[in-house]
PDB file of C-alpha atoms and ligand atoms in Angstrom:
ATOM      1  CA  MET Q 148     101.321 160.091  85.072  1.00  0.00           C
ATOM      2  CA  ASP Q 149     103.124 157.000  86.289  1.00  0.00           C
ATOM      3  CA  ALA Q 150     103.618 156.629  90.041  1.00  0.00           C
ATOM      4  CA  PRO Q 151     107.171 157.413  91.195  1.00  0.00           C
ATOM      5  CA  PRO Q 152     109.467 154.407  90.764  1.00  0.00           C
ATOM      6  CA  ARG Q 153     110.510 152.192  93.651  1.00  0.00           C
ATOM      7  CA  GLY Q 154     113.882 150.528  93.677  1.00  0.00           C
ATOM      8  CA  ARG Q 155     115.739 148.363  96.130  1.00  0.00           C
ATOM      9  CA  PHE Q 156     119.048 146.918  97.136  1.00  0.00           C
ATOM     10  CA  ALA Q 157     118.572 143.409  98.481  1.00  0.00           C
ATOM     11  CA  PRO Q 158     121.843 142.050  99.844  1.00  0.00           C
ATOM     12  CA  THR Q 159     122.361 138.689 101.473  1.00  0.00           C
ATOM     13  CA  PRO Q 160     124.359 139.204 104.666  1.00  0.00           C
ATOM     14  CA  SER Q 161     126.767 136.347 104.061  1.00  0.00           C
ATOM     15  CA  GLY Q 162     130.039 138.222 104.241  1.00  0.00           C
ATOM     16  CA  ALA Q 163     131.662 141.617 104.190  1.00  0.00           C
ATOM     17  CA  LEU Q 164     130.168 144.102 101.755  1.00  0.00           C
ATOM     18  CA  HIS Q 165     132.581 144.680  98.890  1.00  0.00           C
ATOM     19  CA  VAL Q 166     133.075 147.374  96.316  1.00  0.00           C
ATOM     20  CA  GLY Q 167     130.972 145.551  93.693  1.00  0.00           C
ATOM     21  CA  SER Q 168     127.923 145.326  95.945  1.00  0.00           C
ATOM     22  CA  ALA Q 169     128.371 148.920  97.056  1.00  0.00           C
ATOM     23  CA  ARG Q 170     128.369 149.973  93.425  1.00  0.00           C
ATOM     24  CA  THR Q 171     125.136 148.064  92.797  1.00  0.00           C
ATOM     25  CA  ALA Q 172     123.559 149.645  95.866  1.00  0.00           C
ATOM     26  CA  VAL Q 173     124.500 153.144  94.738  1.00  0.00           C
ATOM     27  CA  ALA Q 174     123.245 152.519  91.204  1.00  0.00           C
ATOM     28  CA  SER Q 175     119.919 151.204  92.538  1.00  0.00           C
ATOM     29  CA  ALA Q 176     119.441 154.300  94.660  1.00  0.00           C
ATOM     30  CA  LEU Q 177     120.430 156.801  91.969  1.00  0.00           C
ATOM     31  CA  ALA Q 178     118.192 155.071  89.408  1.00  0.00           C
ATOM     32  CA  VAL Q 179     115.063 155.871  91.420  1.00  0.00           C
ATOM     33  CA  TRP Q 180     116.123 159.082  93.149  1.00  0.00           C
ATOM     34  CA  SER Q 181     116.827 160.623  89.755  1.00  0.00           C
ATOM     35  CA  ALA Q 182     113.139 160.088  88.935  1.00  0.00           C
ATOM     36  CA  GLY Q 183     111.753 161.238  92.290  1.00  0.00           C
ATOM     37  CA  GLY Q 184     111.260 157.657  93.498  1.00  0.00           C
ATOM     38  CA  ARG Q 185     111.940 155.813  96.711  1.00  0.00           C
ATOM     39  CA  PHE Q 186     114.855 153.524  97.507  1.00  0.00           C
ATOM     40  CA  LEU Q 187     114.353 150.508  99.778  1.00  0.00           C
ATOM     41  CA  LEU Q 188     116.812 148.301 101.545  1.00  0.00           C
ATOM     42  CA  ARG Q 189     115.753 144.694 102.013  1.00  0.00           C
ATOM     43  CA  VAL Q 190     117.905 142.190 103.866  1.00  0.00           C
ATOM     44  CA  GLU Q 191     117.818 138.766 102.232  1.00  0.00           C
ATOM     45  CA  ASP Q 192     118.597 136.761 105.332  1.00  0.00           C
ATOM     46  CA  LEU Q 193     116.439 133.755 104.439  1.00  0.00           C
ATOM     47  CA  ASP Q 194     119.178 131.296 104.970  1.00  0.00           C
ATOM     48  CA  ALA Q 195     119.894 131.384 108.672  1.00  0.00           C
ATOM     49  CA  ALA Q 196     122.748 128.909 108.237  1.00  0.00           C
ATOM     50  CA  ARG Q 197     124.665 131.221 105.898  1.00  0.00           C
ATOM     51  CA  ALA Q 198     124.104 134.452 107.783  1.00  0.00           C
ATOM     52  CA  ALA Q 199     127.149 135.360 109.822  1.00  0.00           C
ATOM     53  CA  PRO Q 200     126.278 136.821 113.227  1.00  0.00           C
ATOM     54  CA  GLY Q 201     126.318 140.614 113.122  1.00  0.00           C
ATOM     55  CA  ALA Q 202     126.625 140.571 109.332  1.00  0.00           C
ATOM     56  CA  THR Q 203     123.466 142.595 108.741  1.00  0.00           C
ATOM     57  CA  ALA Q 204     124.463 145.354 111.131  1.00  0.00           C
ATOM     58  CA  ALA Q 205     127.966 145.491 109.647  1.00  0.00           C
ATOM     59  CA  MET Q 206     126.563 145.678 106.126  1.00  0.00           C
ATOM     60  CA  LEU Q 207     124.218 148.540 106.974  1.00  0.00           C
ATOM     61  CA  ALA Q 208     127.077 150.374 108.674  1.00  0.00           C
ATOM     62  CA  ASP Q 209     129.279 149.926 105.585  1.00  0.00           C
ATOM     63  CA  LEU Q 210     126.538 151.321 103.346  1.00  0.00           C
ATOM     64  CA  ARG Q 211     126.022 154.302 105.617  1.00  0.00           C
ATOM     65  CA  TRP Q 212     129.758 154.897 105.707  1.00  0.00           C
ATOM     66  CA  ILE Q 213     129.858 155.392 101.939  1.00  0.00           C
ATOM     67  CA  GLY Q 214     127.101 157.950 102.405  1.00  0.00           C
ATOM     68  CA  LEU Q 215     124.152 155.861 101.310  1.00  0.00           C
ATOM     69  CA  ASP Q 216     120.807 156.079 103.048  1.00  0.00           C
ATOM     70  CA  TRP Q 217     117.429 154.584 102.238  1.00  0.00           C
ATOM     71  CA  ASP Q 218     113.838 155.723 102.348  1.00  0.00           C
ATOM     72  CA  GLU Q 219     112.589 152.407 103.741  1.00  0.00           C
ATOM     73  CA  GLY Q 220     114.479 149.583 105.377  1.00  0.00           C
ATOM     74  CA  PRO Q 221     114.921 147.319 108.374  1.00  0.00           C
ATOM     75  CA  ASP Q 222     116.326 150.041 110.610  1.00  0.00           C
ATOM     76  CA  VAL Q 223     114.117 152.917 109.426  1.00  0.00           C
ATOM     77  CA  GLY Q 224     110.820 151.094 108.811  1.00  0.00           C
ATOM     78  CA  GLY Q 225     108.329 152.033 106.136  1.00  0.00           C
ATOM     79  CA  PRO Q 226     104.918 151.066 104.795  1.00  0.00           C
ATOM     80  CA  ALA Q 227     106.028 147.846 103.047  1.00  0.00           C
ATOM     81  CA  GLY Q 228     107.781 146.144 105.960  1.00  0.00           C
ATOM     82  CA  PRO Q 229     109.079 144.007 107.444  1.00  0.00           C
ATOM     83  CA  TYR Q 230     112.277 144.591 105.451  1.00  0.00           C
ATOM     84  CA  ALA Q 231     114.145 141.442 106.477  1.00  0.00           C
ATOM     85  CA  GLN Q 232     113.172 138.225 104.742  1.00  0.00           C
ATOM     86  CA  ARG Q 233     113.450 136.216 107.901  1.00  0.00           C
ATOM     87  CA  ASP Q 234     110.378 138.077 109.144  1.00  0.00           C
ATOM     88  CA  ARG Q 235     108.409 137.508 105.964  1.00  0.00           C
ATOM     89  CA  ALA Q 236     108.026 133.696 106.018  1.00  0.00           C
ATOM     90  CA  PRO Q 237     104.208 133.806 106.480  1.00  0.00           C
ATOM     91  CA  LEU Q 238     103.902 135.704 103.205  1.00  0.00           C
ATOM     92  CA  TYR Q 239     105.934 133.075 101.353  1.00  0.00           C
ATOM     93  CA  GLN Q 240     103.810 130.291 102.860  1.00  0.00           C
ATOM     94  CA  ALA Q 241     100.586 132.097 101.909  1.00  0.00           C
ATOM     95  CA  THR Q 242     101.865 132.566  98.354  1.00  0.00           C
ATOM     96  CA  LEU Q 243     102.790 128.897  98.163  1.00  0.00           C
ATOM     97  CA  ALA Q 244      99.250 127.963  99.258  1.00  0.00           C
ATOM     98  CA  TRP Q 245      97.830 130.301  96.589  1.00  0.00           C
ATOM     99  CA  LEU Q 246      99.994 128.681  93.911  1.00  0.00           C
ATOM    100  CA  ARG Q 247      99.128 125.209  95.192  1.00  0.00           C
ATOM    101  CA  ASP Q 248      95.387 125.930  94.995  1.00  0.00           C
ATOM    102  CA  ARG Q 249      95.859 126.780  91.340  1.00  0.00           C
ATOM    103  CA  GLY Q 250      97.972 123.744  90.511  1.00  0.00           C
ATOM    104  CA  LEU Q 251     100.979 125.955  89.761  1.00  0.00           C
ATOM    105  CA  VAL Q 252     103.275 124.144  92.183  1.00  0.00           C
ATOM    106  CA  TYR Q 253     103.654 120.505  93.145  1.00  0.00           C
ATOM    107  CA  PRO Q 254     105.546 118.594  95.806  1.00  0.00           C
ATOM    108  CA  CYS Q 255     108.804 116.864  94.949  1.00  0.00           C
ATOM    109  CA  ALA Q 256     110.485 114.130  96.973  1.00  0.00           C
ATOM    110  CA  CYS Q 257     113.778 114.165  95.056  1.00  0.00           C
ATOM    111  CA  SER Q 258     116.936 115.149  96.864  1.00  0.00           C
ATOM    112  CA  ARG Q 259     119.641 117.158  95.144  1.00  0.00           C
ATOM    113  CA  ARG Q 260     121.743 114.022  95.149  1.00  0.00           C
ATOM    114  CA  ASP Q 261     119.025 111.995  93.369  1.00  0.00           C
ATOM    115  CA  LEU Q 262     118.855 114.631  90.674  1.00  0.00           C
ATOM    116  CA  GLU Q 263     122.584 114.964  90.233  1.00  0.00           C
ATOM    117  CA  GLN Q 264     122.896 111.228  89.886  1.00  0.00           C
ATOM    118  CA  ALA Q 265     119.990 111.036  87.442  1.00  0.00           C
ATOM    119  CA  ALA Q 266     121.467 113.773  85.283  1.00  0.00           C
ATOM    120  CA  GLN Q 267     125.069 112.747  85.812  1.00  0.00           C
ATOM    121  CA  ALA Q 268     125.667 116.456  86.129  1.00  0.00           C
ATOM    122  CA  PRO Q 269     129.029 117.555  87.448  1.00  0.00           C
ATOM    123  CA  HIS Q 270     128.917 118.121  91.168  1.00  0.00           C
ATOM    124  CA  GLY Q 271     127.491 121.506  92.012  1.00  0.00           C
ATOM    125  CA  ALA Q 272     125.997 122.184  88.580  1.00  0.00           C
ATOM    126  CA  GLU Q 273     122.269 122.756  88.558  1.00  0.00           C
ATOM    127  CA  PRO Q 274     120.801 120.029  86.350  1.00  0.00           C
ATOM    128  CA  VAL Q 275     117.572 120.586  84.422  1.00  0.00           C
ATOM    129  CA  TYR Q 276     114.850 119.007  86.530  1.00  0.00           C
ATOM    130  CA  PRO Q 277     113.689 115.904  84.658  1.00  0.00           C
ATOM    131  CA  GLY Q 278     110.104 116.128  85.951  1.00  0.00           C
ATOM    132  CA  THR Q 279     110.318 113.059  88.202  1.00  0.00           C
ATOM    133  CA  CYS Q 280     107.446 114.068  90.528  1.00  0.00           C
ATOM    134  CA  ARG Q 281     105.592 116.403  88.163  1.00  0.00           C
ATOM    135  CA  ASP Q 282     102.745 114.101  87.224  1.00  0.00           C
ATOM    136  CA  ASP Q 283     102.526 112.095  90.428  1.00  0.00           C
ATOM    137  CA  ASP Q 284      99.632 112.285  92.835  1.00  0.00           C
ATOM    138  CA  PRO Q 285     100.756 114.873  95.443  1.00  0.00           C
ATOM    139  CA  ALA Q 286      99.582 112.613  98.294  1.00  0.00           C
ATOM    140  CA  ALA Q 287     101.776 109.801  96.970  1.00  0.00           C
ATOM    141  CA  VAL Q 288     104.773 112.141  96.761  1.00  0.00           C
ATOM    142  CA  LEU Q 289     104.217 113.239 100.353  1.00  0.00           C
ATOM    143  CA  ALA Q 290     103.995 109.607 101.463  1.00  0.00           C
ATOM    144  CA  ARG Q 291     107.152 108.718  99.524  1.00  0.00           C
ATOM    145  CA  ALA Q 292     109.077 111.560 101.143  1.00  0.00           C
ATOM    146  CA  ARG Q 293     107.812 110.574 104.585  1.00  0.00           C
ATOM    147  CA  ALA Q 294     108.956 106.995 104.028  1.00  0.00           C
ATOM    148  CA  LEU Q 295     112.404 108.326 103.091  1.00  0.00           C
ATOM    149  CA  GLY Q 296     112.448 110.515 106.199  1.00  0.00           C
ATOM    150  CA  ARG Q 297     112.529 113.705 104.123  1.00  0.00           C
ATOM    151  CA  GLY Q 298     110.394 116.756 103.662  1.00  0.00           C
ATOM    152  CA  VAL Q 299     109.147 117.696 100.214  1.00  0.00           C
ATOM    153  CA  SER Q 300     110.257 120.678  98.244  1.00  0.00           C
ATOM    154  CA  TRP Q 301     107.722 122.499  96.072  1.00  0.00           C
ATOM    155  CA  ARG Q 302     108.398 123.152  92.419  1.00  0.00           C
ATOM    156  CA  PHE Q 303     106.871 125.671  90.065  1.00  0.00           C
ATOM    157  CA  ARG Q 304     105.125 123.967  87.155  1.00  0.00           C
ATOM    158  CA  THR Q 305     106.703 125.561  84.094  1.00  0.00           C
ATOM    159  CA  ASP Q 306     104.851 125.484  80.807  1.00  0.00           C
ATOM    160  CA  PRO Q 307     106.493 123.426  78.039  1.00  0.00           C
ATOM    161  CA  ASP Q 308     104.436 125.296  75.442  1.00  0.00           C
ATOM    162  CA  ALA Q 309     105.126 128.821  76.670  1.00  0.00           C
ATOM    163  CA  PRO Q 310     107.005 131.070  74.288  1.00  0.00           C
ATOM    164  CA  PRO Q 311     110.570 131.760  75.431  1.00  0.00           C
ATOM    165  CA  VAL Q 312     110.946 134.517  78.011  1.00  0.00           C
ATOM    166  CA  ILE Q 313     112.881 137.433  76.606  1.00  0.00           C
ATOM    167  CA  VAL Q 314     114.424 139.672  79.256  1.00  0.00           C
ATOM    168  CA  ARG Q 315     115.125 143.121  77.921  1.00  0.00           C
ATOM    169  CA  ASP Q 316     117.684 144.642  80.202  1.00  0.00           C
ATOM    170  CA  ARG Q 317     118.644 148.283  80.516  1.00  0.00           C
ATOM    171  CA  VAL Q 318     122.351 147.486  80.793  1.00  0.00           C
ATOM    172  CA  SER Q 319     123.104 143.878  79.850  1.00  0.00           C
ATOM    173  CA  ALA Q 320     122.333 142.284  76.501  1.00  0.00           C
ATOM    174  CA  PRO Q 321     118.843 140.740  76.276  1.00  0.00           C
ATOM    175  CA  ILE Q 322     118.558 137.088  77.199  1.00  0.00           C
ATOM    176  CA  THR Q 323     116.098 134.491  76.010  1.00  0.00           C
ATOM    177  CA  GLN Q 324     115.171 131.346  77.884  1.00  0.00           C
ATOM    178  CA  GLN Q 325     112.478 128.718  77.543  1.00  0.00           C
ATOM    179  CA  VAL Q 326     112.269 128.047  81.243  1.00  0.00           C
ATOM    180  CA  HIS Q 327     110.752 124.566  81.021  1.00  0.00           C
ATOM    181  CA  ARG Q 328     113.383 123.374  78.580  1.00  0.00           C
ATOM    182  CA  ASP Q 329     116.394 125.261  79.903  1.00  0.00           C
ATOM    183  CA  VAL Q 330     115.852 125.045  83.680  1.00  0.00           C
ATOM    184  CA  GLY Q 331     112.830 122.842  84.264  1.00  0.00           C
ATOM    185  CA  ASP Q 332     110.388 123.071  87.136  1.00  0.00           C
ATOM    186  CA  PHE Q 333     112.356 124.967  89.749  1.00  0.00           C
ATOM    187  CA  VAL Q 334     112.126 124.884  93.528  1.00  0.00           C
ATOM    188  CA  VAL Q 335     110.143 127.676  95.173  1.00  0.00           C
ATOM    189  CA  MET Q 336     110.026 126.190  98.680  1.00  0.00           C
ATOM    190  CA  ARG Q 337     112.838 124.062 100.005  1.00  0.00           C
ATOM    191  CA  ALA Q 338     112.329 120.771 101.783  1.00  0.00           C
ATOM    192  CA  ASP Q 339     113.368 122.443 105.060  1.00  0.00           C
ATOM    193  CA  GLY Q 340     110.421 124.854 104.730  1.00  0.00           C
ATOM    194  CA  VAL Q 341     112.542 127.885 103.814  1.00  0.00           C
ATOM    195  CA  ALA Q 342     111.409 129.798 100.729  1.00  0.00           C
ATOM    196  CA  ALA Q 343     113.773 129.581  97.779  1.00  0.00           C
ATOM    197  CA  TYR Q 344     115.400 132.810  96.642  1.00  0.00           C
ATOM    198  CA  GLN Q 345     113.377 132.801  93.397  1.00  0.00           C
ATOM    199  CA  LEU Q 346     110.066 132.862  95.231  1.00  0.00           C
ATOM    200  CA  ALA Q 347     111.053 135.220  98.025  1.00  0.00           C
ATOM    201  CA  VAL Q 348     112.524 137.831  95.713  1.00  0.00           C
ATOM    202  CA  VAL Q 349     109.447 137.929  93.477  1.00  0.00           C
ATOM    203  CA  VAL Q 350     106.956 137.914  96.356  1.00  0.00           C
ATOM    204  CA  ASP Q 351     108.845 140.709  98.088  1.00  0.00           C
ATOM    205  CA  ASP Q 352     109.387 142.862  95.037  1.00  0.00           C
ATOM    206  CA  LEU Q 353     105.664 142.555  94.248  1.00  0.00           C
ATOM    207  CA  ALA Q 354     104.539 143.217  97.820  1.00  0.00           C
ATOM    208  CA  MET Q 355     106.926 146.150  98.168  1.00  0.00           C
ATOM    209  CA  GLY Q 356     105.805 147.676  94.875  1.00  0.00           C
ATOM    210  CA  VAL Q 357     109.296 147.535  93.376  1.00  0.00           C
ATOM    211  CA  THR Q 358     109.300 148.801  89.793  1.00  0.00           C
ATOM    212  CA  GLU Q 359     113.062 148.977  89.114  1.00  0.00           C
ATOM    213  CA  VAL Q 360     115.482 146.169  89.834  1.00  0.00           C
ATOM    214  CA  VAL Q 361     119.153 147.050  89.587  1.00  0.00           C
ATOM    215  CA  ARG Q 362     121.477 144.211  90.605  1.00  0.00           C
ATOM    216  CA  GLY Q 363     124.569 142.269  89.622  1.00  0.00           C
ATOM    217  CA  ASP Q 364     124.583 140.368  86.361  1.00  0.00           C
ATOM    218  CA  ASP Q 365     125.286 137.138  88.230  1.00  0.00           C
ATOM    219  CA  LEU Q 366     121.477 137.102  88.624  1.00  0.00           C
ATOM    220  CA  LEU Q 367     120.687 137.565  84.957  1.00  0.00           C
ATOM    221  CA  ALA Q 368     120.199 133.823  84.433  1.00  0.00           C
ATOM    222  CA  SER Q 369     117.639 133.750  87.276  1.00  0.00           C
ATOM    223  CA  THR Q 370     115.546 136.482  85.723  1.00  0.00           C
ATOM    224  CA  PRO Q 371     113.491 134.366  83.264  1.00  0.00           C
ATOM    225  CA  ARG Q 372     112.425 132.129  86.183  1.00  0.00           C
ATOM    226  CA  GLN Q 373     111.364 135.216  88.065  1.00  0.00           C
ATOM    227  CA  VAL Q 374     109.449 136.498  85.037  1.00  0.00           C
ATOM    228  CA  ALA Q 375     107.631 133.134  84.904  1.00  0.00           C
ATOM    229  CA  LEU Q 376     106.725 133.547  88.570  1.00  0.00           C
ATOM    230  CA  TYR Q 377     105.437 137.089  88.009  1.00  0.00           C
ATOM    231  CA  GLU Q 378     103.211 135.651  85.311  1.00  0.00           C
ATOM    232  CA  GLY Q 379     102.021 132.824  87.557  1.00  0.00           C
ATOM    233  CA  LEU Q 380     101.204 135.295  90.313  1.00  0.00           C
ATOM    234  CA  GLY Q 381      99.479 137.689  87.923  1.00  0.00           C
ATOM    235  CA  GLY Q 382     101.914 140.481  88.780  1.00  0.00           C
ATOM    236  CA  ARG Q 383     103.777 142.939  86.658  1.00  0.00           C
ATOM    237  CA  ALA Q 384     107.524 142.385  86.399  1.00  0.00           C
ATOM    238  CA  PRO Q 385     109.784 145.344  87.159  1.00  0.00           C
ATOM    239  CA  ARG Q 386     112.232 146.890  84.737  1.00  0.00           C
ATOM    240  CA  TRP Q 387     115.582 145.148  84.911  1.00  0.00           C
ATOM    241  CA  ALA Q 388     119.111 146.501  84.929  1.00  0.00           C
ATOM    242  CA  HIS Q 389     121.893 143.975  85.525  1.00  0.00           C
ATOM    243  CA  LEU Q 390     125.238 145.589  86.162  1.00  0.00           C
ATOM    244  CA  PRO Q 391     128.536 144.054  85.146  1.00  0.00           C
ATOM    245  CA  LEU Q 392     130.942 142.799  87.718  1.00  0.00           C
ATOM    246  CA  VAL Q 393     133.655 144.768  89.359  1.00  0.00           C
ATOM    247  CA  LEU Q 394     136.900 142.910  88.781  1.00  0.00           C
ATOM    248  CA  GLY Q 395     139.963 142.987  90.950  1.00  0.00           C
ATOM    249  CA  GLY Q 396     143.111 144.505  89.470  1.00  0.00           C
ATOM    250  CA  ASP Q 397     144.199 140.962  88.527  1.00  0.00           C
ATOM    251  CA  GLY Q 398     141.010 140.540  86.468  1.00  0.00           C
ATOM    252  CA  ALA Q 399     139.455 138.140  88.976  1.00  0.00           C
ATOM    253  CA  ARG Q 400     135.934 138.567  90.159  1.00  0.00           C
ATOM    254  CA  LEU Q 401     135.461 140.314  93.505  1.00  0.00           C
ATOM    255  CA  ALA Q 402     134.102 137.736  95.872  1.00  0.00           C
ATOM    256  CA  LYS Q 403     131.989 138.750  98.821  1.00  0.00           C
ATOM    257  CA  ARG Q 404     134.631 137.417 101.096  1.00  0.00           C
ATOM    258  CA  SER Q 405     137.618 138.997  99.413  1.00  0.00           C
ATOM    259  CA  GLY Q 406     138.772 141.105 102.287  1.00  0.00           C
ATOM    260  CA  SER Q 407     140.986 143.527 100.410  1.00  0.00           C
ATOM    261  CA  MET Q 408     138.078 144.989  98.499  1.00  0.00           C
ATOM    262  CA  GLY Q 409     135.744 144.871 101.447  1.00  0.00           C
ATOM    263  CA  ILE Q 410     134.347 148.250 102.424  1.00  0.00           C
ATOM    264  CA  ALA Q 411     135.326 147.706 106.052  1.00  0.00           C
ATOM    265  CA  ALA Q 412     138.886 146.794 105.062  1.00  0.00           C
ATOM    266  CA  LEU Q 413     139.179 149.955 102.959  1.00  0.00           C
ATOM    267  CA  ARG Q 414     137.871 152.060 105.827  1.00  0.00           C
ATOM    268  CA  GLU Q 415     140.380 150.457 108.181  1.00  0.00           C
ATOM    269  CA  ARG Q 416     143.172 151.197 105.716  1.00  0.00           C
ATOM    270  CA  GLY Q 417     142.247 154.847 105.940  1.00  0.00           C
ATOM    271  CA  VAL Q 418     140.619 155.217 102.527  1.00  0.00           C
ATOM    272  CA  PRO Q 419     138.351 158.243 102.856  1.00  0.00           C
ATOM    273  CA  ALA Q 420     134.632 157.653 102.321  1.00  0.00           C
ATOM    274  CA  ALA Q 421     134.530 160.618  99.959  1.00  0.00           C
ATOM    275  CA  TRP Q 422     137.225 159.041  97.773  1.00  0.00           C
ATOM    276  CA  LEU Q 423     135.225 155.838  97.554  1.00  0.00           C
ATOM    277  CA  ARG Q 424     132.002 157.726  96.835  1.00  0.00           C
ATOM    278  CA  GLY Q 425     133.812 159.508  94.015  1.00  0.00           C
ATOM    279  CA  TRP Q 426     135.125 156.237  92.593  1.00  0.00           C
ATOM    280  CA  LEU Q 427     131.690 154.584  92.734  1.00  0.00           C
ATOM    281  CA  LEU Q 428     129.981 157.533  91.069  1.00  0.00           C
ATOM    282  CA  GLU Q 429     132.606 157.852  88.388  1.00  0.00           C
ATOM    283  CA  SER Q 430     132.409 154.126  87.631  1.00  0.00           C
ATOM    284  CA  LEU Q 431     128.683 154.593  87.063  1.00  0.00           C
ATOM    285  CA  GLY Q 432     129.127 157.634  84.854  1.00  0.00           C
ATOM    286  CA  ALA Q 433     127.617 159.988  87.462  1.00  0.00           C
ATOM    287  CA  ARG Q 434     129.046 163.289  88.628  1.00  0.00           C
ATOM    288  CA  ASP Q 435     129.925 163.637  92.305  1.00  0.00           C
ATOM    289  CA  GLN Q 436     127.862 166.488  93.708  1.00  0.00           C
ATOM    290  CA  GLY Q 437     128.991 166.092  97.311  1.00  0.00           C
ATOM    291  CA  THR Q 438     126.394 163.551  98.462  1.00  0.00           C
ATOM    292  CA  LEU Q 439     124.860 160.511  96.792  1.00  0.00           C
ATOM    293  CA  ARG Q 440     121.382 162.045  96.817  1.00  0.00           C
ATOM    294  CA  ALA Q 441     122.673 165.231  95.258  1.00  0.00           C
ATOM    295  CA  SER Q 442     124.531 163.198  92.628  1.00  0.00           C
ATOM    296  CA  ALA Q 443     121.353 161.446  91.436  1.00  0.00           C
ATOM    297  CA  GLY Q 444     120.202 164.300  89.215  1.00  0.00           C
ATOM    298  CA  GLY Q 445     120.290 163.252  85.574  1.00  0.00           C
ATOM    299  CA  PHE Q 446     121.494 159.724  86.331  1.00  0.00           C
ATOM    300  CA  ASP Q 447     120.337 157.150  83.804  1.00  0.00           C
ATOM    301  CA  VAL Q 448     121.075 153.550  84.737  1.00  0.00           C
ATOM    302  CA  GLY Q 449     120.544 152.606  81.089  1.00  0.00           C
ATOM    303  CA  ALA Q 450     123.656 154.616  80.234  1.00  0.00           C
ATOM    304  CA  VAL Q 451     125.967 152.627  82.547  1.00  0.00           C
ATOM    305  CA  ASP Q 452     128.788 151.011  80.595  1.00  0.00           C
ATOM    306  CA  PRO Q 453     127.958 147.313  80.160  1.00  0.00           C
ATOM    307  CA  SER Q 454     131.593 146.177  80.326  1.00  0.00           C
ATOM    308  CA  PRO Q 455     133.172 145.028  83.601  1.00  0.00           C
ATOM    309  CA  VAL Q 456     134.820 147.652  85.743  1.00  0.00           C
ATOM    310  CA  VAL Q 457     138.265 147.127  87.157  1.00  0.00           C
ATOM    311  CA  TRP Q 458     138.733 148.165  90.755  1.00  0.00           C
ATOM    312  CA  ARG Q 459     141.837 150.120  91.572  1.00  0.00           C
ATOM    313  CA  ALA Q 460     142.409 150.740  95.229  1.00  0.00           C
ATOM    314  CA  PRO Q 461     143.978 154.070  96.059  1.00  0.00           C
ATOM    315  CA  ALA Q 462     147.580 154.141  97.144  1.00  0.00           C
ATOM    316  CA  ALA Q 463     147.966 154.099 100.908  1.00  0.00           C
ATOM    317  CA  GLY Q 464     147.395 157.556 102.338  1.00  0.00           C
ATOM    318  CA  ALA Q 465     145.106 158.768  99.514  1.00  0.00           C
ATOM    319  CA  SER Q 466     143.050 161.697 100.703  1.00  0.00           C
ATOM    320  CA  SER Q 467     139.761 163.161  99.585  1.00  0.00           C
TER     321      SER Q 467
HETATM  322  N1  LIG Y 770     120.171 138.681  97.718  1.00  0.00           N
HETATM  323  C1  LIG Y 770     120.783 138.595  96.432  1.00  0.00           C
HETATM  324  C2  LIG Y 770     122.284 138.698  96.582  1.00  0.00           C
HETATM  325  O1  LIG Y 770     122.788 139.234  97.553  1.00  0.00           O
HETATM  326  C3  LIG Y 770     120.308 139.675  95.475  1.00  0.00           C
HETATM  327  C4  LIG Y 770     118.885 139.523  95.119  1.00  0.00           C
HETATM  328  C5  LIG Y 770     118.388 140.485  94.070  1.00  0.00           C
HETATM  329  O2  LIG Y 770     118.873 141.610  93.961  1.00  0.00           O
HETATM  330  O3  LIG Y 770     117.457 140.101  93.389  1.00  0.00           O
HETATM  331  O4  LIG Y 770     122.984 138.234  95.717  1.00  0.00           O
END
C-alpha cells in the first residue's frame, strides 16, 4: 500500500492573505486529509527584502481564523522542519554543491539587464537565456564577475536533446514544454546567494516528502522547470493540481495586495468565519460539515472545476 500522501501550502508572506490563497490552502489540506495524509505549512520567506514585517504571523492568524490548521508547520514543528525557507539556506547550498559536482549547474556572470538588452525583450519579461556563460570555464566566469564587481548566479544546465516535459495536471489542462528551448538554463541560485524559488521549492518538497502539490495556476508555467530539477536530483515529482484563479466581481484577478478581498479585511468588516468557510468549500465542490477537517471526507481535488471562480463578498451584515 502506498504511504499516506503529504501535501503543503507554501505561501510567500509578501502581503495580506486573500480569498484566492485561502482557497488554495483549503484545497491542499482537503486533498490529503481525504486520503488520511498529512498537511504541512511552509513559509516561503526566502526573499527578506519582500517580506513585510509581521506578515508571516498575520498570514498564519488569517488561516487559523478560517478554521484551517496544519499537521506540521513553523509554529507547530514536525519531523521535516524547519518550515520556514529562511532557515533552510544550508540545504539549498548543499544541493547546489551536489549539482555542481555533477556538472548540472554552472556559474553565470550576466546581469538581468545584460540579458534583457541581448534579447531586446520588453522590460520585465523573462527572456530565454541565450547560453552566454554555459560553455565557459567556470573559473573564468568567476573572474569576469569579480572584475565587474558582481557575484555569479548559478544556472541549471538544461538538456537540448531531452524530450519535452509533459505536465499532467489533476485540474488544469496538461502543458508541454521543452525547457531548454522554451526557458533556457534557469537560475537556481541568485547572485546575492539566495536560492531561487525553483530550487528551493523542489528541494523542500523533496526533503519534506511532499507527494501532492496543490497551488495556483500562476505557477503552472514553472512546473516543467521543477520537473527538470526533480530529474536532475534523482527525485520523484509529486502529483500536480493547479487551481484556477479567483477573480474579483469585476473579472480582475485578485492580487495579494487587494485589500477588499483580504481575509483580514473581511474579518474586520464582520464577515463571519463560518460564512467564508462555507464559500471556500462550496467553490471547491466540497460539502461543509462544520469544520474543514470534517469536510475533507470524499473530497477529490481532481473534480474541482477548472474554470475561474468569481468572488462575491457577502452583503454587509451577512451572518452564518
Ligand atoms: N510561494 C509561492 C507563492 O506564494 C507558492 C509556491 C508553491 O506552491 O509552489 O506564490
